[in-house]
PDB file of C-alpha atoms and ligand atoms in Angstrom:
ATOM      1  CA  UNK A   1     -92.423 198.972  70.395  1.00 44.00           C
ATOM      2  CA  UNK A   2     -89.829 200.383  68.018  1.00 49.00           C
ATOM      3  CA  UNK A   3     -90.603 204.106  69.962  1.00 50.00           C
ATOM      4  CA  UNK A   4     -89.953 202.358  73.260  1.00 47.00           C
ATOM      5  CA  UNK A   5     -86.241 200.719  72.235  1.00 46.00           C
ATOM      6  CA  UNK A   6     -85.569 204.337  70.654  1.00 46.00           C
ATOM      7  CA  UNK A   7     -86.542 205.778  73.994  1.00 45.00           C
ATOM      8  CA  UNK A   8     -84.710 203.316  76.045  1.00 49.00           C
ATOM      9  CA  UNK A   9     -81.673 204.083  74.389  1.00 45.00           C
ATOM     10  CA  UNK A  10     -82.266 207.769  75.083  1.00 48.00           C
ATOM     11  CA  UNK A  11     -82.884 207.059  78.497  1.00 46.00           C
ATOM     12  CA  UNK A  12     -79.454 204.928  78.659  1.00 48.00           C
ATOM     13  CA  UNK A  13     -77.367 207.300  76.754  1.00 45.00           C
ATOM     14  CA  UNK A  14     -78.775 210.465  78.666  1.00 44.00           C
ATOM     15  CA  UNK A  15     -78.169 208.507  82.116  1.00 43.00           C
ATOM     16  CA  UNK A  16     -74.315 207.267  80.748  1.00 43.00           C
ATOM     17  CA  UNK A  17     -73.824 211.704  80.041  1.00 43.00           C
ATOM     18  CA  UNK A  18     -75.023 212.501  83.303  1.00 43.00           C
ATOM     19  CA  UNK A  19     -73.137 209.360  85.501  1.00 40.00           C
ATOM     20  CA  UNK A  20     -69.607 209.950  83.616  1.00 41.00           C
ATOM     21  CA  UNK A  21     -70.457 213.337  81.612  1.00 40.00           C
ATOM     22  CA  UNK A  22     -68.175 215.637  84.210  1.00 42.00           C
ATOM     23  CA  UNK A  23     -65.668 213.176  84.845  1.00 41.00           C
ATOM     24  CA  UNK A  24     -63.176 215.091  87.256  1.00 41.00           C
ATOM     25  CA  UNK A  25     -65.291 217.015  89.749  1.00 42.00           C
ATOM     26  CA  UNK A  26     -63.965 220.375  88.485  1.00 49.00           C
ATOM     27  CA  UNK A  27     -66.609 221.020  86.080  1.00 53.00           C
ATOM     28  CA  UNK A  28     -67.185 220.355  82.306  1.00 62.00           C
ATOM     29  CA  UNK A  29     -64.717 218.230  80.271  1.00 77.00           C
ATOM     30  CA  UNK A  30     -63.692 220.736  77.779  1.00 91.00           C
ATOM     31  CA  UNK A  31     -61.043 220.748  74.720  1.00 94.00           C
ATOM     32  CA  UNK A  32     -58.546 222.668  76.890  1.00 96.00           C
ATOM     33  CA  UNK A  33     -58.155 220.204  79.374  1.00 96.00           C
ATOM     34  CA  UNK A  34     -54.964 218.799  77.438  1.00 96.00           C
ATOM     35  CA  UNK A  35     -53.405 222.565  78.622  1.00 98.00           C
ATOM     36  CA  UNK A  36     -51.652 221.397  82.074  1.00 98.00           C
ATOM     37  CA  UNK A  37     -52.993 222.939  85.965  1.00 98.00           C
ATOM     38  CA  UNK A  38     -51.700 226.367  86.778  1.00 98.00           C
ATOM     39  CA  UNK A  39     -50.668 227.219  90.385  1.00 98.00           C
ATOM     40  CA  UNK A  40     -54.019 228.358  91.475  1.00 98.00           C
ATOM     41  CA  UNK A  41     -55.769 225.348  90.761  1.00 97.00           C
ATOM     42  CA  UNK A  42     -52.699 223.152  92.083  1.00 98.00           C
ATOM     43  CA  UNK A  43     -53.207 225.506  95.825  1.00 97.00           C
ATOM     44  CA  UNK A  44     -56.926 224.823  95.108  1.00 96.00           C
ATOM     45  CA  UNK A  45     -56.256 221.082  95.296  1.00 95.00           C
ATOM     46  CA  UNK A  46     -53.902 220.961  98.002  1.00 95.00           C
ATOM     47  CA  UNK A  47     -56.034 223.116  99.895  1.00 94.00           C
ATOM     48  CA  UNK A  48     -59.031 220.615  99.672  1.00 93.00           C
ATOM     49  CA  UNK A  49     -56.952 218.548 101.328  1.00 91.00           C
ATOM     50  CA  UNK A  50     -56.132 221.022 104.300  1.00 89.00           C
ATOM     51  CA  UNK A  51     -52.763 222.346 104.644  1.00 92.00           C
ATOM     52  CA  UNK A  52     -50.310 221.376 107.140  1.00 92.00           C
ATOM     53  CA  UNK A  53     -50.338 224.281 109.647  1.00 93.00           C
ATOM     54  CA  UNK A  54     -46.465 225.209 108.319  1.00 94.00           C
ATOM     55  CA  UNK A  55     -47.411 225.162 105.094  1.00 96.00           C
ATOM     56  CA  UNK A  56     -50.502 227.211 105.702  1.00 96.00           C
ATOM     57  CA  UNK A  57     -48.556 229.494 108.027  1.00 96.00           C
ATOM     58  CA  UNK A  58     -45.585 230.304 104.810  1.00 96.00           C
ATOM     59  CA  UNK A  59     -48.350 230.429 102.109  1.00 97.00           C
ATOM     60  CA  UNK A  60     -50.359 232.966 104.513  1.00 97.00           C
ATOM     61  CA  UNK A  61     -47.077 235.349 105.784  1.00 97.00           C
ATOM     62  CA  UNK A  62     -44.216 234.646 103.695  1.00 94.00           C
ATOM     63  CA  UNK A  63     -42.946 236.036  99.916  1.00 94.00           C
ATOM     64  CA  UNK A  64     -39.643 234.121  98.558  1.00 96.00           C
ATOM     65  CA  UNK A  65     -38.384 233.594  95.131  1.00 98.00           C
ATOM     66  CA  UNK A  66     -38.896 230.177  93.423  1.00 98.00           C
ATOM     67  CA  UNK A  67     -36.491 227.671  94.610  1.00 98.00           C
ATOM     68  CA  UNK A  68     -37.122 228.913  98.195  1.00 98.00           C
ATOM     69  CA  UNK A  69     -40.639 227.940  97.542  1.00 98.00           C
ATOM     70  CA  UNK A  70     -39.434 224.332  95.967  1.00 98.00           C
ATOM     71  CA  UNK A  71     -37.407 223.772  99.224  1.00 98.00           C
ATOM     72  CA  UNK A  72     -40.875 224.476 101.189  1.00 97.00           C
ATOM     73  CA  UNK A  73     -43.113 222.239  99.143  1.00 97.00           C
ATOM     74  CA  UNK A  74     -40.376 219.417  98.694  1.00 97.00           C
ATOM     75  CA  UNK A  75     -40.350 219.323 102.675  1.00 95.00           C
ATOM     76  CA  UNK A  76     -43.929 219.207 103.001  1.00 95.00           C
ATOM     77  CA  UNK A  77     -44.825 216.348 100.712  1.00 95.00           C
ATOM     78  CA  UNK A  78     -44.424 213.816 103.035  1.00 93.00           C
ATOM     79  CA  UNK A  79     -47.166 215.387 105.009  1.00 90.00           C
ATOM     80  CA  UNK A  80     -49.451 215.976 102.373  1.00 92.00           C
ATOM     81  CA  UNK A  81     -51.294 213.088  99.601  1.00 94.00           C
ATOM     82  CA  UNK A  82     -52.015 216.016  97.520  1.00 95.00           C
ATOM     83  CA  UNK A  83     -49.195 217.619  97.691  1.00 96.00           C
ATOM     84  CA  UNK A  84     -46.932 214.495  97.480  1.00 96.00           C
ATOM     85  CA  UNK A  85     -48.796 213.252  94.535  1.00 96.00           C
ATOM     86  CA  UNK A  86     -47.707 216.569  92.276  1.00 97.00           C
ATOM     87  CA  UNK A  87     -44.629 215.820  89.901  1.00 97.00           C
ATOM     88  CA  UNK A  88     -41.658 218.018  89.044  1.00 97.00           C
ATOM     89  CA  UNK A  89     -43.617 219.615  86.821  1.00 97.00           C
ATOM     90  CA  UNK A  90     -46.400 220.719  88.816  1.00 98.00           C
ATOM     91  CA  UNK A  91     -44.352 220.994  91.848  1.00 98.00           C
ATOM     92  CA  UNK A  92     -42.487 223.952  89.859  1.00 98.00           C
ATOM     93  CA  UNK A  93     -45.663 225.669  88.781  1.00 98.00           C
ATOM     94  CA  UNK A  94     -47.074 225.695  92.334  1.00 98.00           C
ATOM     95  CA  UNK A  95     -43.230 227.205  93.409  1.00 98.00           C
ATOM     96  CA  UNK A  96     -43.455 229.901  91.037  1.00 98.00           C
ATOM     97  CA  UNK A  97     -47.226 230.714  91.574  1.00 98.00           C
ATOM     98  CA  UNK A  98     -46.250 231.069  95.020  1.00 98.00           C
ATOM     99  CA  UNK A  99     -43.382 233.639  93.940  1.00 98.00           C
ATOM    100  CA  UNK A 100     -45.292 235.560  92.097  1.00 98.00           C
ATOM    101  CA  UNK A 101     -48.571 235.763  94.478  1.00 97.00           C
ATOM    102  CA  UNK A 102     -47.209 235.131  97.928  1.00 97.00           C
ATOM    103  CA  UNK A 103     -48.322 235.952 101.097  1.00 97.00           C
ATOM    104  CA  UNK A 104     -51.942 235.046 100.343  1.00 97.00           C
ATOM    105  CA  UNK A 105     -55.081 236.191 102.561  1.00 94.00           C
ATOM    106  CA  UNK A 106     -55.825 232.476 103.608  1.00 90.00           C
ATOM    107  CA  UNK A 107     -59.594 233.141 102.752  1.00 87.00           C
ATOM    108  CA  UNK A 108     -59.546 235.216  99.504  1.00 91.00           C
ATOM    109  CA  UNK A 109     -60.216 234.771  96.228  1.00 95.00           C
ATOM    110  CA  UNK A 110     -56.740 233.074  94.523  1.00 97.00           C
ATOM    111  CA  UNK A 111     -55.238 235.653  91.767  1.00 97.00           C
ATOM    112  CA  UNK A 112     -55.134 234.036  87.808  1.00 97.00           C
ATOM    113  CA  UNK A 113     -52.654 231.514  87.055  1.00 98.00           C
ATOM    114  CA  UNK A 114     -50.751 231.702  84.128  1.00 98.00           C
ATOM    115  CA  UNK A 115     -53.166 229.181  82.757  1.00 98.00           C
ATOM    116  CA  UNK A 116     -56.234 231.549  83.140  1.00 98.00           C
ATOM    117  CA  UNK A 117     -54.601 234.460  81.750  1.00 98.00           C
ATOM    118  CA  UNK A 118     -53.316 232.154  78.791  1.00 98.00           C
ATOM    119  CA  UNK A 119     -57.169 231.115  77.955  1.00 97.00           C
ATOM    120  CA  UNK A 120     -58.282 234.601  78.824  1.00 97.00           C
ATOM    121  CA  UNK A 121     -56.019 236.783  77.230  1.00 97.00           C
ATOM    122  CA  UNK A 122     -54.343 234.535  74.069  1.00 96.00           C
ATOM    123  CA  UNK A 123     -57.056 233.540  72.001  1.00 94.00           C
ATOM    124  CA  UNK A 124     -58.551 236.598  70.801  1.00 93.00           C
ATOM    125  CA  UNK A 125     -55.897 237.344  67.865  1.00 94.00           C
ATOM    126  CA  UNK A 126     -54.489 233.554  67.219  1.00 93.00           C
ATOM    127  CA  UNK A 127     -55.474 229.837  68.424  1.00 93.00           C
ATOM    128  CA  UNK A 128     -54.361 228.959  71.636  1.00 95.00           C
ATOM    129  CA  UNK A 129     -51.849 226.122  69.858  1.00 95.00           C
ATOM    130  CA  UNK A 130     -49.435 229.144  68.708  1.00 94.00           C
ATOM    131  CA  UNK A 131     -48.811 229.854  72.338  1.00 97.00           C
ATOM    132  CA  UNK A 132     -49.100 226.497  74.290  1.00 97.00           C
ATOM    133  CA  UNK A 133     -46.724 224.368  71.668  1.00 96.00           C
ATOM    134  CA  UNK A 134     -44.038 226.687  71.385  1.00 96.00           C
ATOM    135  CA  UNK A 135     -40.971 225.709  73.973  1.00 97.00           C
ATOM    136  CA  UNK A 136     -39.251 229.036  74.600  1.00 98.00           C
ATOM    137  CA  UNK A 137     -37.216 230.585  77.295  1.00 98.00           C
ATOM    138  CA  UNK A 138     -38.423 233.086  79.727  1.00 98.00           C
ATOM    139  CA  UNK A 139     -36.859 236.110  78.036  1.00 98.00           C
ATOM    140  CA  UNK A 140     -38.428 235.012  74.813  1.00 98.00           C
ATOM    141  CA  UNK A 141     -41.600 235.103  76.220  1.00 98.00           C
ATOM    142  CA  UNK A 142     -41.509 238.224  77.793  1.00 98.00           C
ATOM    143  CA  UNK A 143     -40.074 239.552  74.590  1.00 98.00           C
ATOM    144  CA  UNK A 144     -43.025 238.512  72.529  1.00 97.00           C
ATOM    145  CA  UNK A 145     -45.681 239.740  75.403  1.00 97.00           C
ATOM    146  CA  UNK A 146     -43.494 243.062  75.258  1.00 96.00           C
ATOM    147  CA  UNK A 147     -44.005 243.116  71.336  1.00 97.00           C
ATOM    148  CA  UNK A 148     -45.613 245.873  69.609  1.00 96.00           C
ATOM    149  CA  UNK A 149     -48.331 243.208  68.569  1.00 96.00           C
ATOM    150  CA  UNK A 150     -49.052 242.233  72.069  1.00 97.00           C
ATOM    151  CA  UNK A 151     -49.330 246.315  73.877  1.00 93.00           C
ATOM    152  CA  UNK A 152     -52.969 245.569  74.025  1.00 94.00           C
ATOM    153  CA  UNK A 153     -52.784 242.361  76.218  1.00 96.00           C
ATOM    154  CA  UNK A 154     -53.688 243.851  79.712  1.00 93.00           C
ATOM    155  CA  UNK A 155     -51.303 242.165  82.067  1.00 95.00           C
ATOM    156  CA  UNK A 156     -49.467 243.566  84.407  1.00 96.00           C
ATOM    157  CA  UNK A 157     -45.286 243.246  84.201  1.00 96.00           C
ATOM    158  CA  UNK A 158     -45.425 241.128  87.122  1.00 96.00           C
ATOM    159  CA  UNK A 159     -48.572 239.026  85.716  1.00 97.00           C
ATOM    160  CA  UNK A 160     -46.282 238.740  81.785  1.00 97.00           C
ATOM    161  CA  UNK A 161     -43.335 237.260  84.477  1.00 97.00           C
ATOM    162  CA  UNK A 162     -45.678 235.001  85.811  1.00 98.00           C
ATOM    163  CA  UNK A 163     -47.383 233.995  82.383  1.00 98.00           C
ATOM    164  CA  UNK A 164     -44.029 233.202  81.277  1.00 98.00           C
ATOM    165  CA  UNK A 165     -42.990 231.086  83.959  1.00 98.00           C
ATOM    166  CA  UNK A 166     -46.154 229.134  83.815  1.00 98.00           C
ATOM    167  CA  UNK A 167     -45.644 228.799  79.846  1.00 98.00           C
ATOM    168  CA  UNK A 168     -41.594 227.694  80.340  1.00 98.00           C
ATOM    169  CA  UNK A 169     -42.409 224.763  82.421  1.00 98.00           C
ATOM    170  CA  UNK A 170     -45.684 223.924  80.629  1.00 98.00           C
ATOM    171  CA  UNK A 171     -45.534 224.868  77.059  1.00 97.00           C
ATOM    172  CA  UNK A 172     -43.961 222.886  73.998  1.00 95.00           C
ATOM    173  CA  UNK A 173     -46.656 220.252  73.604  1.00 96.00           C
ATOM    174  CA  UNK A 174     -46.536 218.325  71.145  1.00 95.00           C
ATOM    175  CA  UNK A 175     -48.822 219.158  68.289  1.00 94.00           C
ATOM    176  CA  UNK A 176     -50.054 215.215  68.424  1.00 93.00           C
ATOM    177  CA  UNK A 177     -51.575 215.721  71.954  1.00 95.00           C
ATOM    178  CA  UNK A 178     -53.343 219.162  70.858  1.00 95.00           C
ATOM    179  CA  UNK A 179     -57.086 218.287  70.361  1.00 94.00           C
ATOM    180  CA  UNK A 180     -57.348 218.323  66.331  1.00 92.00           C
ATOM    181  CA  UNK A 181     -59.910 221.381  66.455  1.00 91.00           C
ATOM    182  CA  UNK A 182     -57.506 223.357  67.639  1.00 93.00           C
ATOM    183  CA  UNK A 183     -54.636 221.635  65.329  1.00 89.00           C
ATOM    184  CA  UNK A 184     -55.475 223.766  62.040  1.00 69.00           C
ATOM    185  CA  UNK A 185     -55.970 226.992  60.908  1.00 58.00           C
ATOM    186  CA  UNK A 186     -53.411 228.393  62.914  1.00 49.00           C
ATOM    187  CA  UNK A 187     -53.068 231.659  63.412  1.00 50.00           C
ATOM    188  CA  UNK A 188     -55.673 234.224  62.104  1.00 47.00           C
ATOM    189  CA  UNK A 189     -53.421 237.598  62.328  1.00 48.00           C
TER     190      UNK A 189
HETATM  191  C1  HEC B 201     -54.071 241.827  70.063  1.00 81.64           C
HETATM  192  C2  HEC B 201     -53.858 240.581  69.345  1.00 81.64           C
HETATM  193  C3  HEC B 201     -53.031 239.519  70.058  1.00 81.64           C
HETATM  194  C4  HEC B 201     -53.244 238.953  71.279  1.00 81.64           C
HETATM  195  C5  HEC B 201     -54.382 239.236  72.256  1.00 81.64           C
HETATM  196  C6  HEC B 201     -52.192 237.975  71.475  1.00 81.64           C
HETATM  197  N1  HEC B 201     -51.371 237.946  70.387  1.00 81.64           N
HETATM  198 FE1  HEC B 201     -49.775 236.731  70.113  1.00 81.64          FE
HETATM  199  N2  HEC B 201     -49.536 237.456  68.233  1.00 81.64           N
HETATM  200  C7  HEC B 201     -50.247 238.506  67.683  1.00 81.64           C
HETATM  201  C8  HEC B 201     -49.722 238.816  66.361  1.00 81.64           C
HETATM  202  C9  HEC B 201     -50.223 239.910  65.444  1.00 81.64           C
HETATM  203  C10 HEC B 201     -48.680 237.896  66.131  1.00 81.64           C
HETATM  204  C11 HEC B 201     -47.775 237.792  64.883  1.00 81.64           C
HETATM  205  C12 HEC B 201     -46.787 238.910  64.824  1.00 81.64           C
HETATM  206  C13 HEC B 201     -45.723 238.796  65.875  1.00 81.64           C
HETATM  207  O1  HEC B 201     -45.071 237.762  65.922  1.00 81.64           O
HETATM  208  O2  HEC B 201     -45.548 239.734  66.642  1.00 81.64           O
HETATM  209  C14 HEC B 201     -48.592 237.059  67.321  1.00 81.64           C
HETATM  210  C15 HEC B 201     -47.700 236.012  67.500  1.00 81.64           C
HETATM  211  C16 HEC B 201     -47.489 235.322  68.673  1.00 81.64           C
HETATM  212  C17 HEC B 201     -46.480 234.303  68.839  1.00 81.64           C
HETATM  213  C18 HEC B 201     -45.532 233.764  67.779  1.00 81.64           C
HETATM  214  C19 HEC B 201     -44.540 234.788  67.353  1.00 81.64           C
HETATM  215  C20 HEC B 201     -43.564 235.148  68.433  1.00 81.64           C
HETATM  216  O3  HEC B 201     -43.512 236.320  68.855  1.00 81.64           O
HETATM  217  O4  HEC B 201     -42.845 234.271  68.872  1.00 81.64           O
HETATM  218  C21 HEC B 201     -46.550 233.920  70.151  1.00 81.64           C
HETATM  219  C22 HEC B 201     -45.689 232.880  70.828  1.00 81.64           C
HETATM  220  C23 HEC B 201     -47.616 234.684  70.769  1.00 81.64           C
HETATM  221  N3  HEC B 201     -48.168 235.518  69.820  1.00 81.64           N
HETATM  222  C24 HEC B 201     -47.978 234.580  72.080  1.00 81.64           C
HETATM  223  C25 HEC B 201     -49.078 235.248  72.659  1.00 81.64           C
HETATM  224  C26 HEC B 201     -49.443 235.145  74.045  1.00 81.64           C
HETATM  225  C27 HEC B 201     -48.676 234.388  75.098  1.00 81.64           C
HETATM  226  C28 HEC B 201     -50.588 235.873  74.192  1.00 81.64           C
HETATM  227  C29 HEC B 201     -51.371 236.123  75.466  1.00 81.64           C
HETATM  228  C30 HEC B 201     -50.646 236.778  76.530  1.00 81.64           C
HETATM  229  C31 HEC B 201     -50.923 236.450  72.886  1.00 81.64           C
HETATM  230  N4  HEC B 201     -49.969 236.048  71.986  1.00 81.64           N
HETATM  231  C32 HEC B 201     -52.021 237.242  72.641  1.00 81.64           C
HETATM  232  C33 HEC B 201     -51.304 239.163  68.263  1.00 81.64           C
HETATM  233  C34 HEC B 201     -51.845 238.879  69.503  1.00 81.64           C
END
């Protein structure tokens, strides 16, 4: 009897993982979910949604600098749920992803936002928390990628602009919304 209860509540607990486990569709929960979307996965999202054939057609053929691509998106939100539901925030990432990576080949692979490179390339020296809480401007950023301590970071200089304008609009969180694991130690340099 007491085996069956014990089982049933494995049973329950391993079907409550596996109905709510990965809760947003875009794979595992994991501690760096607090880190906000980067432009790739904000075109990913809009592109589930299929773009309006404009859109589609400036995103495919057309370069511009930032606020030429925040004119573009502003006038296609009324087309798009996705796209409309983005805030100023996002909106801006997705304008300067586009600056930095546009035209794109409608059917390739996206290039790394500046949250990829971020998790890929930030971590290895110091916890991800000395980078994503720090609110800096752009030229402090690229002066710190620039620094002697950072030479070995492969980016490219167009790849440190990007990272940099990803991290301008989406770094300075506040320490209190940094998952605690990743609150202490600091940096190990
Ligand atoms: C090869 C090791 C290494 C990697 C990889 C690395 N850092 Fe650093 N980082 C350091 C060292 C060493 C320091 C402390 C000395 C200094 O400030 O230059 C530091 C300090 C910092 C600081 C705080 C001091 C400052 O300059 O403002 C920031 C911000 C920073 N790194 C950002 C980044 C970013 C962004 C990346 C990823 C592109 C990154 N780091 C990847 C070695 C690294």
């Amino acid at each position: 009897m007491k085996r069956l209860i014990v089982l049933s509540i494995a049973m329950s607990a391993l079907f409550f993982f596996s109905v709510l486990g990965p809760a947003n569709g875009q794979g595992d929960d994991d501690i760096f979910d607090f880190i906000p979307a980067g432009g790739r996965t904000l075109l990913e999202t809009i592109r589930e949604e299929g773009l309006q054939p404009d859109l589609a057609a400036s995103i495919a053929e057309s370069g511009g600098d930032p606020a030429t691509w925040r004119a573009t998106l502003d006038a296609a939100k009324s087309g798009s749920l996705a796209l409309g539901a983005l805030d100023d925030w996002q909106t801006d990432t997705l304008a300067h992803y586009l600056a930095a990576n546009a035209p794109l080949d409608p059917g390739g692979e996206l290039p790394r936002d500046g949250r990829d490179m971020a998790l890929e390339l930030c971590q290895s020296c110091h916890i991800i928390t000395v980078v994503i809480t720090q609110d800096r401007t752009r030229e402090a950023w690229l002066r710190t990628q620039n620094s002697p301590s950072h030479v070995e970071v492969k980016t490219t200089a167009a790849e440190r602009e990007a990272l940099a304008d990803y991290l301008v609009i989406n770094a300075g969180i506040p320490i209190d919304l940094v998952p605690p694991a990743l609150r202490a130690g600091g940096a190990s340099y």
